[in-house]
């Protein structure tokens, strides 16, 4: 780590010297260096016997921006009629990154890291615009469940999302005027494919049993067959020449037909009639022709309000009806959340065809209308944060229930209750030294036991800036990034987990 820090500081000094001549460049080229290392000793009391030993972990991120992330817009004069092209989130940098790990190999080379998030292009005629790229958004996604209380960067909102949608090439004709109540309204026109569309390639017909064939000489494949080598799994199709070997000989069927000459339409509206007091958004989208890929009609609406400082209210609804299915079900979800400084609450409800409703995407099995609720009280240590009550105090209480109706109607009946209580208080001894005791408790029903329990308690001592010594006792294990009835993986009760003690030293750069 010392060697690494020395190299990093050398590079940083050299870069600062090179860029010092150009103040503008220096401001733009922000070298980002983050690193930490930890050594820990821990003991886990089982079940399964006592296990103990040392663990080394380290992580770093060194980023040299070449082209700082930003939206880049084509230049234009101060004229009311113009064409505009926007590259969204364009960035380029050199990056060496290692996430927290105890691997022995510390060598992570620099790589070129860059991307363009997307491109948008439109023709503007005063306040009227016509999009040329990207494709119109024919989806509704205003209702989305909140994040789990224990989450990190690995949380995937799409795992719990109901988002009725279909794709299509096309354009949007709209009118936008920030001075007119922030109005943005537009019509979207799309098509499923175009004149360039082609039929899909022939595929294996699994309705017909294959024939096992053993060939001794090279053989050319017929137009209506696909051969699969039973050893390598390699596939051969029309006009391919296969080497000697043993193959499964399949018949084929036509691939997906070319999608073309089918159209869709949509409508978007967003407006702020009372500025932050009231914001409205609406979308309606529908395919117009039979045979449109994933053809459906979907719509969504959102209402947001911030009537007083610190209070945020939000309500959203999404609904969709698929034309091609035999069940002809209308699916929907809706959410309402309220947050006022320290206190927050929310309700999320979804139909039988949503994740909250128990829909199984693999088997297409529908569930039932179901709901989730939460309530939270939280205060953060930062005195500049809106939730701060006491400087240095991080504390809160969270209560949640997921798939409430399904569990209450199950046999036997269950009550899906989950709660977390946490607290940490930083005591500053002097300008560079501090001590922070902390505790977290998780509680849930149902569980293998009547009540599932997990907790950890400990203290973090910082003798100097960027140095932390932490002693922690924990019993029970939880799952992060999950909306589930059972969040506690192993409970402190019932002999599921006897506890673990970890003592660690962490150094941060």
Coordinates of C-alpha atoms in Angstrom, one line a residue, residues 141-337:
X141 CA -43.1 3.9 -15.2
X142 CA -44.4 6.4 -12.7
X143 CA -45.2 3.9 -10.0
X144 CA -42.1 2.3 -8.5
X145 CA -41.5 0.7 -5.1
X146 CA -39.0 2.4 -2.8
X147 CA -35.5 1.1 -2.1
X148 CA -35.1 -1.5 0.7
X149 CA -33.8 0.0 3.9
X150 CA -30.5 -2.1 3.6
X151 CA -29.3 -1.3 0.1
X152 CA -26.1 -0.5 -1.8
X153 CA -24.9 0.0 -5.4
X154 CA -25.9 -3.6 -6.3
X155 CA -29.7 -2.9 -5.9
X156 CA -31.6 -3.4 -9.1
X157 CA -34.9 -1.5 -9.2
X158 CA -36.0 -3.5 -12.4
X159 CA -36.2 -6.7 -10.3
X160 CA -39.4 -5.3 -8.6
X161 CA -40.6 -3.0 -11.4
X162 CA -43.8 -3.2 -13.4
X163 CA -43.2 -1.2 -16.6
X164 CA -45.7 -1.8 -19.4
X165 CA -44.0 -0.9 -22.7
X166 CA -43.4 -1.7 -26.3
X167 CA -40.6 -0.6 -28.7
X168 CA -40.7 1.2 -31.9
X169 CA -38.7 3.4 -34.3
X170 CA -40.2 6.9 -34.9
X171 CA -40.4 10.5 -33.9
X172 CA -42.0 12.9 -31.4
X173 CA -43.7 16.2 -32.3
X174 CA -43.9 18.4 -29.3
X175 CA -44.2 21.8 -27.8
X176 CA -42.1 22.9 -24.8
X177 CA -42.1 26.3 -23.0
X178 CA -40.5 26.7 -19.6
X179 CA -42.2 30.1 -19.2
X180 CA -45.6 28.6 -19.7
X181 CA -46.0 26.6 -16.5
X182 CA -43.1 24.4 -17.6
X183 CA -45.3 22.9 -20.3
X184 CA -44.0 20.0 -22.4
X185 CA -46.5 18.2 -24.5
X186 CA -46.0 15.9 -27.5
X187 CA -47.3 13.3 -29.9
X188 CA -45.2 10.2 -30.6
X189 CA -45.4 8.2 -33.8
X190 CA -43.7 4.8 -34.1
X191 CA -43.4 1.6 -36.2
X192 CA -42.4 -1.9 -35.4
X193 CA -39.6 -2.4 -37.9
X194 CA -39.4 -0.7 -41.3
X195 CA -38.5 -1.4 -45.0
X196 CA -35.2 -2.9 -44.0
X197 CA -36.7 -5.6 -41.8
X198 CA -35.9 -9.2 -42.7
X199 CA -37.3 -12.6 -41.6
X200 CA -35.5 -14.3 -38.8
X201 CA -33.1 -17.2 -39.4
X202 CA -34.5 -20.7 -39.3
X203 CA -34.4 -22.3 -35.9
X204 CA -34.4 -25.8 -34.5
X205 CA -37.9 -27.5 -34.5
X206 CA -37.9 -29.2 -31.1
X207 CA -41.4 -30.7 -31.7
X208 CA -39.6 -33.3 -33.9
X209 CA -37.1 -35.7 -32.2
X210 CA -33.5 -35.4 -33.5
X211 CA -31.7 -38.2 -35.3
X212 CA -28.2 -39.2 -34.0
X213 CA -25.8 -39.4 -36.9
X214 CA -22.1 -40.6 -37.0
X215 CA -20.2 -39.4 -40.1
X216 CA -16.7 -40.4 -41.2
X217 CA -16.2 -37.8 -43.9
X218 CA -16.9 -34.1 -44.2
X219 CA -20.6 -33.5 -45.0
X220 CA -22.5 -30.4 -46.2
X221 CA -25.7 -29.5 -44.2
X222 CA -29.0 -29.4 -46.1
X223 CA -31.1 -26.2 -46.1
X224 CA -33.8 -27.6 -43.7
X225 CA -31.5 -29.1 -41.1
X226 CA -29.3 -28.0 -38.1
X227 CA -26.7 -30.3 -36.7
X228 CA -25.3 -30.2 -33.2
X229 CA -22.0 -31.9 -32.3
X230 CA -22.7 -33.9 -29.1
X231 CA -19.2 -33.5 -27.8
X232 CA -18.4 -29.8 -28.5
X233 CA -22.0 -28.5 -28.7
X234 CA -21.1 -26.5 -31.8
X235 CA -24.0 -25.9 -34.2
X236 CA -23.9 -26.2 -38.0
X237 CA -26.6 -25.0 -40.4
X238 CA -27.4 -24.5 -44.1
X239 CA -24.3 -24.7 -46.4
X240 CA -21.9 -25.4 -43.5
X241 CA -19.5 -28.3 -43.9
X242 CA -19.2 -30.5 -40.8
X243 CA -16.1 -32.5 -39.9
X244 CA -16.3 -36.2 -39.0
X245 CA -18.0 -36.9 -35.7
X246 CA -21.2 -37.7 -33.9
X247 CA -24.1 -35.2 -34.3
X248 CA -27.7 -34.7 -33.4
X249 CA -29.6 -34.0 -36.6
X250 CA -32.5 -31.6 -36.2
X251 CA -35.2 -30.4 -38.5
X252 CA -35.8 -26.6 -38.7
X253 CA -38.8 -24.3 -38.8
X254 CA -39.1 -20.7 -40.0
X255 CA -37.8 -18.0 -37.8
X256 CA -39.7 -14.9 -36.7
X257 CA -41.3 -13.1 -39.6
X258 CA -40.1 -9.6 -40.5
X259 CA -41.8 -6.9 -38.5
X260 CA -42.8 -4.0 -40.7
X261 CA -45.8 -1.8 -41.8
X262 CA -47.2 -1.8 -38.2
X263 CA -47.6 1.5 -36.3
X264 CA -48.0 2.9 -32.8
X265 CA -48.9 6.2 -31.3
X266 CA -48.3 7.9 -27.9
X267 CA -49.0 11.1 -26.0
X268 CA -46.9 12.8 -23.3
X269 CA -47.7 15.8 -21.1
X270 CA -45.9 17.4 -18.2
X271 CA -46.8 20.7 -16.6
X272 CA -46.2 22.6 -13.3
X273 CA -49.4 24.7 -12.8
X274 CA -48.3 25.7 -9.3
X275 CA -44.5 25.3 -9.6
X276 CA -43.3 23.0 -6.8
X277 CA -46.8 23.1 -5.2
X278 CA -48.2 20.9 -8.0
X279 CA -46.4 19.0 -10.8
X280 CA -48.3 16.7 -13.2
X281 CA -47.1 14.2 -15.8
X282 CA -49.1 11.8 -18.1
X283 CA -48.3 9.3 -20.8
X284 CA -50.6 7.2 -23.0
X285 CA -49.2 4.7 -25.6
X286 CA -50.8 2.2 -27.9
X287 CA -50.0 -0.1 -30.8
X288 CA -52.4 0.3 -33.7
X289 CA -52.0 -3.0 -35.7
X290 CA -52.5 -6.6 -35.0
X291 CA -49.2 -8.5 -34.9
X292 CA -47.1 -5.6 -33.5
X293 CA -44.4 -7.1 -31.4
X294 CA -45.5 -7.0 -27.7
X295 CA -48.5 -5.0 -28.7
X296 CA -50.3 -3.3 -25.9
X297 CA -51.9 -0.1 -24.6
X298 CA -50.3 1.4 -21.6
X299 CA -50.7 4.6 -19.6
X300 CA -49.3 6.3 -16.5
X301 CA -49.7 9.4 -14.4
X302 CA -47.8 11.1 -11.7
X303 CA -48.6 13.9 -9.2
X304 CA -45.9 15.5 -7.1
X305 CA -46.2 18.3 -4.6
X306 CA -43.9 20.2 -2.2
X307 CA -46.4 22.5 -0.4
X308 CA -44.1 23.4 2.4
X309 CA -40.3 23.3 3.0
X310 CA -39.2 19.7 3.8
X311 CA -42.5 18.1 2.7
X312 CA -42.6 16.0 -0.4
X313 CA -45.6 14.1 -1.7
X314 CA -45.7 11.8 -4.6
X315 CA -48.4 9.6 -6.2
X316 CA -47.9 7.4 -9.4
X317 CA -49.9 5.0 -11.4
X318 CA -49.1 2.7 -14.3
X319 CA -51.4 0.4 -16.2
X320 CA -51.1 -1.9 -19.2
X321 CA -53.2 -4.2 -21.4
X322 CA -51.5 -6.7 -23.7
X323 CA -53.4 -7.4 -26.9
X324 CA -51.7 -10.8 -27.8
X325 CA -52.3 -12.7 -24.6
X326 CA -55.3 -15.1 -24.2
X327 CA -56.1 -14.0 -20.6
X328 CA -56.9 -10.3 -21.6
X329 CA -55.9 -9.1 -18.1
X330 CA -55.3 -5.5 -17.3
X331 CA -52.3 -5.1 -15.0
X332 CA -51.4 -2.1 -12.9
X333 CA -49.4 -0.8 -10.0
X334 CA -49.6 2.4 -7.9
X335 CA -47.5 4.1 -5.3
X336 CA -48.0 6.9 -2.8
X337 CA -45.1 8.2 -0.7

